[in-house]
Short mmCIF file of C-alpha atoms in Angstrom, two decimals:
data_model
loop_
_atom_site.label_atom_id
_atom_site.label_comp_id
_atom_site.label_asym_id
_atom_site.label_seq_id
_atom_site.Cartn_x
_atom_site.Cartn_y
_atom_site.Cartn_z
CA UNK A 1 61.13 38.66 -35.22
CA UNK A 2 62.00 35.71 -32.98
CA UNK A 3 65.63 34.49 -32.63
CA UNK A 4 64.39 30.72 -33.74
CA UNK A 5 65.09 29.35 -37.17
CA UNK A 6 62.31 31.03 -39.43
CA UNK A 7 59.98 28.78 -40.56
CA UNK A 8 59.21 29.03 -44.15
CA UNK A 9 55.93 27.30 -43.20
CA UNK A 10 54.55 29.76 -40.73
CA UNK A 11 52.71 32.34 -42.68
CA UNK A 12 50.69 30.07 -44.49
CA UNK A 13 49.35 28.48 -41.74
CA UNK A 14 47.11 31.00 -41.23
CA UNK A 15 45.45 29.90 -44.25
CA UNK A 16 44.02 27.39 -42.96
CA UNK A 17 40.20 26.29 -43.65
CA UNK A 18 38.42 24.43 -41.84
CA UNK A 19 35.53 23.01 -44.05
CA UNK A 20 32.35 26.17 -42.94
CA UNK A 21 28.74 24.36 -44.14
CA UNK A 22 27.48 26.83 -46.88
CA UNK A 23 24.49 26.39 -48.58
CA UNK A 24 24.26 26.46 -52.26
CA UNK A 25 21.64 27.74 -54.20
CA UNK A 26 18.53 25.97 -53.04
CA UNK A 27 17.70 25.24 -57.23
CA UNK A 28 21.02 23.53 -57.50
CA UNK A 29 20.40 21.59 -54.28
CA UNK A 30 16.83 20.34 -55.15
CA UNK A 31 18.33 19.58 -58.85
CA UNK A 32 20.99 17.53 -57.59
CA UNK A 33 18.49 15.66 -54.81
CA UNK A 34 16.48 14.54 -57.73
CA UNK A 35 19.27 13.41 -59.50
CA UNK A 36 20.64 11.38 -56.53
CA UNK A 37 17.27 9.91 -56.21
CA UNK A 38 17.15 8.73 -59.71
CA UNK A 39 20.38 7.55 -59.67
CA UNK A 40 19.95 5.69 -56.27
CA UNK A 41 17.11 4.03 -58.02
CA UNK A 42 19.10 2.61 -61.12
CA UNK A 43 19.99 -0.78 -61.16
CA UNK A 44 23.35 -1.82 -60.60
CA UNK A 45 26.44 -0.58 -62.66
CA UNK A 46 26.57 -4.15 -63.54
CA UNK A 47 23.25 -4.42 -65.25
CA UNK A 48 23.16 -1.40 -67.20
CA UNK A 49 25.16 -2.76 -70.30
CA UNK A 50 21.81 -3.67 -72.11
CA UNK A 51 19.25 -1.48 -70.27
CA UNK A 52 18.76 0.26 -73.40
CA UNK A 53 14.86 0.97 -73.23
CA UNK A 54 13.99 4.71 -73.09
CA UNK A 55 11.30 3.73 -70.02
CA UNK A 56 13.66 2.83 -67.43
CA UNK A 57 14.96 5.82 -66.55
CA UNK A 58 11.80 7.63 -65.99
CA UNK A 59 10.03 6.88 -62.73
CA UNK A 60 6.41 7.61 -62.21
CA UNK A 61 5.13 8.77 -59.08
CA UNK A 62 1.72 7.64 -58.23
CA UNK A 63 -0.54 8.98 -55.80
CA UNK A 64 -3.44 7.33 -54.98
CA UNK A 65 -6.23 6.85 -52.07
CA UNK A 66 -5.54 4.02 -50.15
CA UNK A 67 -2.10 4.09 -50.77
CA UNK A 68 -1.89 0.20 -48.84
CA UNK A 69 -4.41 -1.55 -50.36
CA UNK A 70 -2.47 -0.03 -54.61
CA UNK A 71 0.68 -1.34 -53.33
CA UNK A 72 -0.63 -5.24 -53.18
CA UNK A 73 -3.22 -4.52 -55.49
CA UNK A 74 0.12 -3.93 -58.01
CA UNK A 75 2.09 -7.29 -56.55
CA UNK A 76 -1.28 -9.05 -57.68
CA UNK A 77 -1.88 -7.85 -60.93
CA UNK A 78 1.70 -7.08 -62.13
CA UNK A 79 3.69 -8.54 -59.86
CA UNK A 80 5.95 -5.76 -58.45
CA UNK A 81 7.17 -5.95 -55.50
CA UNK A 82 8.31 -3.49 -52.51
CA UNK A 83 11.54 -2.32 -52.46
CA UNK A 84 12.88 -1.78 -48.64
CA UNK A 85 10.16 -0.99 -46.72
CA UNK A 86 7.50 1.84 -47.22
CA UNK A 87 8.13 4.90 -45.41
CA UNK A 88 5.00 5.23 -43.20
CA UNK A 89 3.66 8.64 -42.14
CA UNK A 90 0.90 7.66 -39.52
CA UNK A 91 -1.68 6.50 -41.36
CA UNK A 92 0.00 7.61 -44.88
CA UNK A 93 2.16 5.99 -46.53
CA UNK A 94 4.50 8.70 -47.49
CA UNK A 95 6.64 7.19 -50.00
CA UNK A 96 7.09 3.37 -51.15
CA UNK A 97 9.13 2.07 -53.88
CA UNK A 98 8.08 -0.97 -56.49
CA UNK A 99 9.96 -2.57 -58.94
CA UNK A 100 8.22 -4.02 -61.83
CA UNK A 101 9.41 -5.59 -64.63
CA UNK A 102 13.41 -4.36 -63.64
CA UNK A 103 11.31 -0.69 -63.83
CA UNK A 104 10.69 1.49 -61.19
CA UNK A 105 7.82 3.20 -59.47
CA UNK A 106 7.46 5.67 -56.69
CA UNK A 107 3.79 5.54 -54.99
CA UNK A 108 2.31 7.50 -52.29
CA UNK A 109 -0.98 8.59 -50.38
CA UNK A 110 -2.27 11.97 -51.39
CA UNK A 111 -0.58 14.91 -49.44
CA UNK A 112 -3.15 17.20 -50.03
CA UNK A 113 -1.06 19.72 -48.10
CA UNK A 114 1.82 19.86 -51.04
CA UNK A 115 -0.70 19.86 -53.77
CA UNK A 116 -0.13 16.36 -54.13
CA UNK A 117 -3.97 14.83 -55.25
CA UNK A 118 -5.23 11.74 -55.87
CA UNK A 119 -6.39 11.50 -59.80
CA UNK A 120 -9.60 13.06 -59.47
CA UNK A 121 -12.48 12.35 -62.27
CA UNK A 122 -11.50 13.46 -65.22
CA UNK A 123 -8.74 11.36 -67.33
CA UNK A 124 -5.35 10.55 -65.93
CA UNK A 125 -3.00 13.08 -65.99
CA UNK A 126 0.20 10.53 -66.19
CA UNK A 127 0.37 7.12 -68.37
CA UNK A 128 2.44 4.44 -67.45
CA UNK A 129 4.60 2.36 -69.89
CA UNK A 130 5.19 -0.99 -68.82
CA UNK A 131 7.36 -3.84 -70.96
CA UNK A 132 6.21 -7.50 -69.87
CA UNK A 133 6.44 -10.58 -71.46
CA UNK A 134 2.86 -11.65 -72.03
CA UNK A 135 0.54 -8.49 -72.71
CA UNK A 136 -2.46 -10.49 -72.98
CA UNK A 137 -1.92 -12.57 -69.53
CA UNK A 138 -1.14 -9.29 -67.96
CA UNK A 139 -4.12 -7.16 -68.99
CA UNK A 140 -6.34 -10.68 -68.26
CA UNK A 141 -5.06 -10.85 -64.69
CA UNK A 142 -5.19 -7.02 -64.56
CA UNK A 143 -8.55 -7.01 -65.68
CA UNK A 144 -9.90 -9.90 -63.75
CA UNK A 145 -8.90 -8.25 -60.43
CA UNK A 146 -10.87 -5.04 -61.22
CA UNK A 147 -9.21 -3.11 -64.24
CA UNK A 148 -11.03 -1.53 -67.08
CA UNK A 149 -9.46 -1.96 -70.75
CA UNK A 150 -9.52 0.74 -72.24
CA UNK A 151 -8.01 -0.89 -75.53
CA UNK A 152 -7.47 -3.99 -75.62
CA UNK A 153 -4.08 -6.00 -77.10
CA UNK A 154 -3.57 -5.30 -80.22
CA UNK A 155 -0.44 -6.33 -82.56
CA UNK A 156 1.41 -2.85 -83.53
CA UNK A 157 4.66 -2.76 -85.75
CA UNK A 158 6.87 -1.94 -82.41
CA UNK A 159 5.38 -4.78 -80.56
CA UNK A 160 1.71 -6.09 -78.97
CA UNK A 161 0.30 -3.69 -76.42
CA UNK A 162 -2.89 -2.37 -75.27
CA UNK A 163 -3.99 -0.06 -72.42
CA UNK A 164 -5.96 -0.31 -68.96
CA UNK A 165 -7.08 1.59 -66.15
CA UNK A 166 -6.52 0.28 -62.60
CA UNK A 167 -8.80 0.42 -59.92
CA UNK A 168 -7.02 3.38 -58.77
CA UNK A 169 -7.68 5.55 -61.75
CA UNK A 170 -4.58 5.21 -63.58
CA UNK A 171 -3.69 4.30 -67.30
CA UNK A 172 -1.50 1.62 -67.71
CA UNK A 173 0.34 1.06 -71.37
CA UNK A 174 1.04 -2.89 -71.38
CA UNK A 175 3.68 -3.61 -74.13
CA UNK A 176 5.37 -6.83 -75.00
CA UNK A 177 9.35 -6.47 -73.98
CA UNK A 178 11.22 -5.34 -76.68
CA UNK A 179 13.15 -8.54 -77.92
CA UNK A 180 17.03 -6.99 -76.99
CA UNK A 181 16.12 -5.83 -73.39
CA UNK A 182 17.89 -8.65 -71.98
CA UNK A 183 18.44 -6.88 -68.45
CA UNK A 184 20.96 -9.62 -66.52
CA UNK A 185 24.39 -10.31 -68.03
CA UNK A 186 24.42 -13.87 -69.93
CA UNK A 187 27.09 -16.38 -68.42
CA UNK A 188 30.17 -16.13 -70.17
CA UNK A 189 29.90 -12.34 -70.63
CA UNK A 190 33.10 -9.80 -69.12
CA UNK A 191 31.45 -7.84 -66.94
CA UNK A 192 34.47 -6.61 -64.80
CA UNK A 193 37.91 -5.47 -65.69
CA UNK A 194 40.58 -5.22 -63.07
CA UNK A 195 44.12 -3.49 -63.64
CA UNK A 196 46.75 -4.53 -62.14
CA UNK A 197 49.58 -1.58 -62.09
CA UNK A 198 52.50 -1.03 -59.50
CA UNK A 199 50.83 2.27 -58.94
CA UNK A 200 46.84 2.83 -59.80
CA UNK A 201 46.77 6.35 -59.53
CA UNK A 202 49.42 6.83 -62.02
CA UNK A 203 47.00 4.54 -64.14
CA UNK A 204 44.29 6.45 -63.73
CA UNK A 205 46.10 9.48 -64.75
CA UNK A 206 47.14 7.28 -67.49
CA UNK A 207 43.90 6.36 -69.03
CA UNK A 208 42.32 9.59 -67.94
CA UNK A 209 44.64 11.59 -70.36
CA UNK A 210 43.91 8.75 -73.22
CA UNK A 211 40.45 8.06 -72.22
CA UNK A 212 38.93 9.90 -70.13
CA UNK A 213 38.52 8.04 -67.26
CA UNK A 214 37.39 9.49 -63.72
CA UNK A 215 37.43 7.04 -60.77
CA UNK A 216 36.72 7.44 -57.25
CA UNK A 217 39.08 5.40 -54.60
CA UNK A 218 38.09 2.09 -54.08
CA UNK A 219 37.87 0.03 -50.53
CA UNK A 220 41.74 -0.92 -50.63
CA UNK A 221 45.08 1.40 -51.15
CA UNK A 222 45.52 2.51 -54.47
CA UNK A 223 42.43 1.08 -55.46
CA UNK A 224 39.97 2.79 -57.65
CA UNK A 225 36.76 2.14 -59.18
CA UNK A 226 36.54 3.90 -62.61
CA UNK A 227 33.32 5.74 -63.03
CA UNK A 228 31.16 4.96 -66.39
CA UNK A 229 32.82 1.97 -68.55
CA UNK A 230 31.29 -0.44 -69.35
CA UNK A 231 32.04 -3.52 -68.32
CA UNK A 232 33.18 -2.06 -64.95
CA UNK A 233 36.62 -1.38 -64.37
CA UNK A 234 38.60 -1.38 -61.78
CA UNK A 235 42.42 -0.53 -61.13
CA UNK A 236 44.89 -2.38 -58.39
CA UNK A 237 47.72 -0.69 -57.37
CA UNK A 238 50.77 -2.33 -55.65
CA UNK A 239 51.05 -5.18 -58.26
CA UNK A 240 54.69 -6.10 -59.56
CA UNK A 241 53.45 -7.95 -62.62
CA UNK A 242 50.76 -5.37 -64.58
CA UNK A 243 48.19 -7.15 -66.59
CA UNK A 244 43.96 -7.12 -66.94
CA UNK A 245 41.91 -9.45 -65.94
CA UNK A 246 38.96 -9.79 -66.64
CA UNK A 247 35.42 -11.37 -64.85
CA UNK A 248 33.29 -13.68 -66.61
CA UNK A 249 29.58 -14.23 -65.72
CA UNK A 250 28.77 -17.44 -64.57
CA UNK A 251 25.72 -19.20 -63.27
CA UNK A 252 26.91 -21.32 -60.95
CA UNK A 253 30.21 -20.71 -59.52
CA UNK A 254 30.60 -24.18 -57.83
CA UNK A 255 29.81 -26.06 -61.41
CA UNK A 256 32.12 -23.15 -63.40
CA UNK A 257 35.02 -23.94 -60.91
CA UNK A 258 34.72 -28.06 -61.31
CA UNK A 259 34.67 -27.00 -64.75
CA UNK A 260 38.06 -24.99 -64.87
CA UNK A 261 39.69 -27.85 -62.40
CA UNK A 262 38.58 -30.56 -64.97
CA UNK A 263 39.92 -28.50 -68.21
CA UNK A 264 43.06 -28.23 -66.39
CA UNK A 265 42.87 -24.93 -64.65
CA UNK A 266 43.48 -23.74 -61.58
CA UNK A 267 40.65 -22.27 -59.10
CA UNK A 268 41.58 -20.75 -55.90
CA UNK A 269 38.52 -20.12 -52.54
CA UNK A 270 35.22 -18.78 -53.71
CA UNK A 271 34.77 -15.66 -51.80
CA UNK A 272 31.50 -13.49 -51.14
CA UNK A 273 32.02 -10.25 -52.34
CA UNK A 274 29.32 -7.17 -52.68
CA UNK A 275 28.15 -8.56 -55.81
CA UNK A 276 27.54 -11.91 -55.36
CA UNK A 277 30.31 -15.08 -55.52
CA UNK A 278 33.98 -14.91 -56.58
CA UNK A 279 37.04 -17.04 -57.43
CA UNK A 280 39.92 -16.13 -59.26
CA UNK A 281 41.38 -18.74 -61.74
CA UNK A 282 43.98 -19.74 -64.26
CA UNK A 283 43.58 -21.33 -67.59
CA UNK A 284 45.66 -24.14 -68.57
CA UNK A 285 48.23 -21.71 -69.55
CA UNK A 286 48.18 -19.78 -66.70
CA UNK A 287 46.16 -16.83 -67.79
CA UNK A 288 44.19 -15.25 -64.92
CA UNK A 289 40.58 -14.34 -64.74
CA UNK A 290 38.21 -13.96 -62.17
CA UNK A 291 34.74 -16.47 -62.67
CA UNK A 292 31.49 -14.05 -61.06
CA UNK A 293 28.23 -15.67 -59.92
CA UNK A 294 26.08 -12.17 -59.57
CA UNK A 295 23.54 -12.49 -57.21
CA UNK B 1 15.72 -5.02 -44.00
CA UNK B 2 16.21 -8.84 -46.08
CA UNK B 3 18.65 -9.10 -48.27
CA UNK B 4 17.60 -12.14 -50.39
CA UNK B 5 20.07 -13.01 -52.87
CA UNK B 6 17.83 -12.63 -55.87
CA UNK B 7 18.90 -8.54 -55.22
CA UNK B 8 22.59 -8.70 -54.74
CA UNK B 9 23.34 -7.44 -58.45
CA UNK B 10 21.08 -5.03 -57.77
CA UNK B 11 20.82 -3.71 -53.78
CA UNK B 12 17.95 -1.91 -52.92
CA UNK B 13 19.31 1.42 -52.94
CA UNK B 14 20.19 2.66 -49.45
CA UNK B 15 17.73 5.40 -48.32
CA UNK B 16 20.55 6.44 -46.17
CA UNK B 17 22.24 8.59 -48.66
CA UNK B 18 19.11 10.71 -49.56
CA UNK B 19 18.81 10.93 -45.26
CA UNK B 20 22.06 12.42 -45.06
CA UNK B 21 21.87 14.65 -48.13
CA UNK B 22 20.47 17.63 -46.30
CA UNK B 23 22.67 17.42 -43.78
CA UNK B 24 26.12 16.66 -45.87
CA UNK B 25 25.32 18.58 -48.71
CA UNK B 26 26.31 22.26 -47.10
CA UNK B 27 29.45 20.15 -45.84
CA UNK B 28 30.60 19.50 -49.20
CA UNK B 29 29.46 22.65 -50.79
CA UNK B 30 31.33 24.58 -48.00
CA UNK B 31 34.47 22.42 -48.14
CA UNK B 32 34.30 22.61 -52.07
CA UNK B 33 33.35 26.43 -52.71
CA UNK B 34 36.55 28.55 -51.30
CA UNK B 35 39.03 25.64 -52.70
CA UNK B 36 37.13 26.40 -55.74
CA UNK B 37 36.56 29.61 -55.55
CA UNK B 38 33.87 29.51 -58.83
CA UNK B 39 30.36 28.72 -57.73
CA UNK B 40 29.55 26.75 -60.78
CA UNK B 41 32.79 24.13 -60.47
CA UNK B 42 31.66 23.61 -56.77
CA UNK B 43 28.42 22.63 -57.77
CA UNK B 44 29.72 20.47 -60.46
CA UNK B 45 32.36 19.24 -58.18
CA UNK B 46 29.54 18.63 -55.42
CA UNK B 47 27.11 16.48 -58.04
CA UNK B 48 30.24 14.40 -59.20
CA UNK B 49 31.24 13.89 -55.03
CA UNK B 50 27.12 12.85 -54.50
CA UNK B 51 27.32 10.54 -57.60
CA UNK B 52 29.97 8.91 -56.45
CA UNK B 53 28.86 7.83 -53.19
CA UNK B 54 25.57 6.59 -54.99
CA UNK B 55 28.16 4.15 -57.34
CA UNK B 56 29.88 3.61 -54.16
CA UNK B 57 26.61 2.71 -52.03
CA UNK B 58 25.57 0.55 -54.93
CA UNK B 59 28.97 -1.39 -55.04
CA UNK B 60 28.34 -2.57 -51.46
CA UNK B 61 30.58 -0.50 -50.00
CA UNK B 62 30.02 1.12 -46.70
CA UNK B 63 27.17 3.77 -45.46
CA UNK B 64 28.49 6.96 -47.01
CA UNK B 65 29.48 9.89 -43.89
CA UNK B 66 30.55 13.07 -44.25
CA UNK B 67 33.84 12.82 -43.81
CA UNK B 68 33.97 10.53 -46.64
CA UNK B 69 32.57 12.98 -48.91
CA UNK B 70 34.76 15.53 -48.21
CA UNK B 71 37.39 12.79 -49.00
CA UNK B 72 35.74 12.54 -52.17
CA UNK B 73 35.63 15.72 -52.66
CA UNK B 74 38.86 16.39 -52.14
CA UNK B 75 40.03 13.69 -54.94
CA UNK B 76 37.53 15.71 -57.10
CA UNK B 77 39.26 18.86 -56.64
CA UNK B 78 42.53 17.28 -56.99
CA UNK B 79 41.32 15.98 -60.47
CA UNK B 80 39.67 18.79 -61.69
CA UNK B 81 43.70 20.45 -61.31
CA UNK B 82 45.27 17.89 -62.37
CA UNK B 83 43.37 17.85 -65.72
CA UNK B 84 44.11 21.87 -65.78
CA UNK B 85 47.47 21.02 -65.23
CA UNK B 86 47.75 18.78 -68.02
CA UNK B 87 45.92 21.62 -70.21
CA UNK B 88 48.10 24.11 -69.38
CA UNK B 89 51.21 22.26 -69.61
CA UNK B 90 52.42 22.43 -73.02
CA UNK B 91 51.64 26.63 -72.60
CA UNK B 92 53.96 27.01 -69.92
CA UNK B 93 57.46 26.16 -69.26
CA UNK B 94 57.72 23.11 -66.67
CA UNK B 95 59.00 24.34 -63.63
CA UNK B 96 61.82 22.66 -63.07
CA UNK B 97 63.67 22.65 -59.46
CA UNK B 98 65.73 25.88 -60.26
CA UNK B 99 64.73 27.34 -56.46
CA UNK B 100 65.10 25.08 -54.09
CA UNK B 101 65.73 26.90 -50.81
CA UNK B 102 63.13 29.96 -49.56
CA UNK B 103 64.19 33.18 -48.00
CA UNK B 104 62.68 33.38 -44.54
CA UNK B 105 59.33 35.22 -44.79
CA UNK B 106 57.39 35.71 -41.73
CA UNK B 107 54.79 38.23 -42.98
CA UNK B 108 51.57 37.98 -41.93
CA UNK B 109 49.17 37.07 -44.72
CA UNK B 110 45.88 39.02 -45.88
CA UNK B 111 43.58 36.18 -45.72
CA UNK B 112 41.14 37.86 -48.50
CA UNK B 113 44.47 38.98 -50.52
CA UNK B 114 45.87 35.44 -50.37
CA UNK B 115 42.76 33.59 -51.54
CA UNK B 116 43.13 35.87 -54.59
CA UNK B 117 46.59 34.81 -54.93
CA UNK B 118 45.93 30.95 -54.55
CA UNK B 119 43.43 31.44 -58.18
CA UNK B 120 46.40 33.07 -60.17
CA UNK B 121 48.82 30.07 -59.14
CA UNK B 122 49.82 27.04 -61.57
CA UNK B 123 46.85 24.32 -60.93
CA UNK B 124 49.52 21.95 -59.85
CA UNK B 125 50.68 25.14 -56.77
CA UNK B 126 47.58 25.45 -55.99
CA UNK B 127 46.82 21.92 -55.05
CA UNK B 128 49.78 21.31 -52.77
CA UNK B 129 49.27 24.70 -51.16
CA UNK B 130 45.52 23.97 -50.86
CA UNK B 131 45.78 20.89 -49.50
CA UNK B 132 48.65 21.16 -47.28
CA UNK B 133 47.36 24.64 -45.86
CA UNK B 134 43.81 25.07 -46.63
CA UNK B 135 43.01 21.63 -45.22
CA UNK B 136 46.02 21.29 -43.02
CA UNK B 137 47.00 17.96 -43.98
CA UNK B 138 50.33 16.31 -43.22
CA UNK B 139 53.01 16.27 -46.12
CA UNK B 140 52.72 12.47 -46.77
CA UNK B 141 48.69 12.82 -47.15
CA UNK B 142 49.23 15.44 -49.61
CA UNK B 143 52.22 13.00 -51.76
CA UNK B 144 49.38 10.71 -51.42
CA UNK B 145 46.63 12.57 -52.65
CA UNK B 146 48.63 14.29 -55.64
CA UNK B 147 50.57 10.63 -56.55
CA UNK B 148 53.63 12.11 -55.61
CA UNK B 149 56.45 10.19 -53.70
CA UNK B 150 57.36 12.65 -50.34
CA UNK B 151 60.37 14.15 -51.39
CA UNK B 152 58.79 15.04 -54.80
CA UNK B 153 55.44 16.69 -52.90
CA UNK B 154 58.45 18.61 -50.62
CA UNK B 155 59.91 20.49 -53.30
CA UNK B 156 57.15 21.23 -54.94
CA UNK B 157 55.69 22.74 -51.72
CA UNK B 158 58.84 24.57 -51.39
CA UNK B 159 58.41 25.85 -55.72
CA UNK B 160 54.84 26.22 -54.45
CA UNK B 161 55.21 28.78 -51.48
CA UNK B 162 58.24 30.78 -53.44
CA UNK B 163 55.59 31.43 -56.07
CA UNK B 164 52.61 32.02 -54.27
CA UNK B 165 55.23 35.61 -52.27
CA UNK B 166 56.43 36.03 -55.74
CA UNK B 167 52.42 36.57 -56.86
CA UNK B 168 51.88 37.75 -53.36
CA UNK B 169 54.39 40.67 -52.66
CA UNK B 170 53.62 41.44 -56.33
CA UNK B 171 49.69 42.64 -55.66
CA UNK B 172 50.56 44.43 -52.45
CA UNK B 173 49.03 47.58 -52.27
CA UNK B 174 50.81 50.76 -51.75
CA UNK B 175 49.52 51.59 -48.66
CA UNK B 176 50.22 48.11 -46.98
CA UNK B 177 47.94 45.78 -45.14
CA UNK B 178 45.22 47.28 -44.01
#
């Protein structure tokens, strides 16, 4: 109706949406919470390749009376310790997180207002399963700072356990680590793959079609981290010469790098990066690879 | 809070992501749920978004926001039609760049009418017109998003919009807007 140029463009602008907050069904939002949680709580991507054991991905809640005096009662006898700090509720302690043994346990003071209870006389409701080196120096220290065994170590076909019950009121299931649950990568292991493409979303598209591969973008253009492989992997776009390279697990980056410059490589600056210490090297014949000192 | 080295393969996990949930997770919902326009995609959608800003909070990278999730998002979304696309590709003939100039249309759209529109379109229309309408971005941001150089992303805008009034004018009712 005007006497301008029409403008393909203009009827469709009324179509636009700003984002409008909508709930979602409070079951899929409590669902998902829960997941987060448990996810938040896993151990790094980087760790997970031989986290195999059935127990780490269930997280027992404790409650208990005297919420304070459970959570160094735990350092003493199993030596957990607190991860962050414990979310204090006046004289509660509303929620505090432990990691023992690479596990992980939630702990709380009762909230007798959510039907949340201390274990009350009769037998405890939840058992805890908990992998440690030495069962029997365990359940001695355990019981020395005021367990009761309720069965002591004996040698069973899947591996020497026996069970307690802390101070608190709790059963405990002590069991000797399964051999394989070798939680850290070893030095010399890949544990990262970076690909290095003139354009990483096409990549992605790439390997998504071939293998399935979702990513979400990563802290640099065209940079994405690919969601579930493992090693890692990561894809770099913007690089004229495509290739891999892989990340090797070292202990000590300083040694590993004397190392490559002694075997005739080539090791550029160590840099700090989220996980720990990086350098990126060549071999002798000018293959690249990153060394990794994690953690 | 410490940071002692012994924890850097594994951070303690940020409580700030569980802090904001409440808060962001209507944001993402409500971005997600009209682009999606099935209730059981936006809540996959909005798990996969969450999950990946756990992965991203446990890779060291910065404390998740909102807007970053709806960034997130966003890439989900663009996935989820690009995999379509890639479905329905070999059903369909490609469309090639037979049309490449629009009539001038300047009718006003039915808002309701539209969105019904936008879920008939090809997976690949419906993510330019989404994104370049439905969340107003600027051409390039939508060649970025879709891996598209510009001029590609502007004809396919142009395919786009001819057959989103093809589908349109097609439903109109007989008695005209109401």
């Amino acid at each position: 109706m005007t006497s301008s140029a029409p403008d393909p463009e203009r009827p469709f602008r009324s179509l636009a949406r700003p984002a409008v907050p909508v709930s979602p069904d409070p079951a899929f939002a409590t669902a998902l919470r829960e997941r987060l949680r448990r996810a938040l709580l896993r151990p790094h991507p980087i760790t997970t390749e031989s986290r195999s054991t059935a127990m780490s991905t269930l997280i027992p809640y404790l409650v208990v009376h005297d919420a304070r005096a459970a959570l160094t009662w735990y350092a003493e006898a199993f030596g957990a310790h607190t991860v962050g700090d414990p979310y204090l509720d006046g004289d509660r302690v509303g929620h505090a997180e432990l990691e023992i043994a690479g596990a992980t346990l939630y702990l709380a003071d009762p909230y007798p207002e959510y039907g949340l209870e201390g274990p009350g006389d009769g037998k405890p409701p939840v058992s805890l399963h908990l992998s440690v080196p030495d069962v029997d120096a365990v359940m001695s220290r355990a019981e020395s700072a005021g367990a009761t065994i309720e069965r002591p170590a004996t040698d069973e076909p899947y591996g020497r356990g026996g069970r307690l019950i802390d101070p608190y009121g709790h059963r405990w299931m002590v069991q000797s680590a399964p051999a394989d649950a070798e939680p850290a990568p070893k030095p010399g292991d890949p544990v990262y793959l970076t690909l290095n493409v003139p354009d990483g979303r096409r990549a992605l598209d790439f390997y998504g079609a071939v293998l399935g591969w979702t990513a979400v973008p990563g802290r640099v253009p065209d940079g994405w981290q690919v969601e579930g492989p493992t090693p890692m992997v990561g894809i770099g776009g913007g690089s004229d010469e495509p290739g891999t390279v892989p990340m090797y697990a070292v202990d000590d980056i300083e040694v590993a790098v004397a190392a490559v410059r002694t075997a005739g490589g080539e090791a550029g600056e160590i840099d700090r990066q989220s996980y720990g210490l990086g350098v990126l090297c060549r071999d002798d014949q000018g293959l690249p690879f990153w060394l990794g000192q994690l953690g | 809070m410490g940071s002692p080295r012994s924890r850097a393969v594994a951070p303690p996990p940020d409580p700030g992501l569980l802090s904001l949930y409440d808060r962001a997770l209507p944001e993402v919902y409500g971005y997600l749920l009209p682009r999606c326009g099935q209730r059981a995609l936006a809540e996959d959608l909005t798990a996969e978004t969450f999950l990946a800003a756990v992965r991203a909070e446990a890779d060291g990278g910065p404390p998740t926001t909102v807007a970053w999730l709806i960034g997130v998002a966003r890439h989900k979304l663009v996935d989820h039609w690009r995999r379509l696309e890639r479905e329905e590709r070999g059903l369909r003939l490609l469309d090639g760049g037979a049309h490449h100039s629009e009539d001038p249309w300047d009718d006003q759209l039915d808002i309701l009418r539209a969105r019904e529109v936008l879920v008939q379109l090809s997976p690949g229309h419906r993510a330019a017109l989404t994104l370049r309408y439905l969340d107003d971005l600027p051409v390039p941001r939508v060649a970025a998003l879709l891996g598209r150089t510009l001029h590609a992303t502007e004809a396919l805008l142009v395919r786009a919009r001819t057959a989103f009034r093809i589908q349109y004018e097609s439903t109109e009712q007989p008695g005209g807007a109401s």
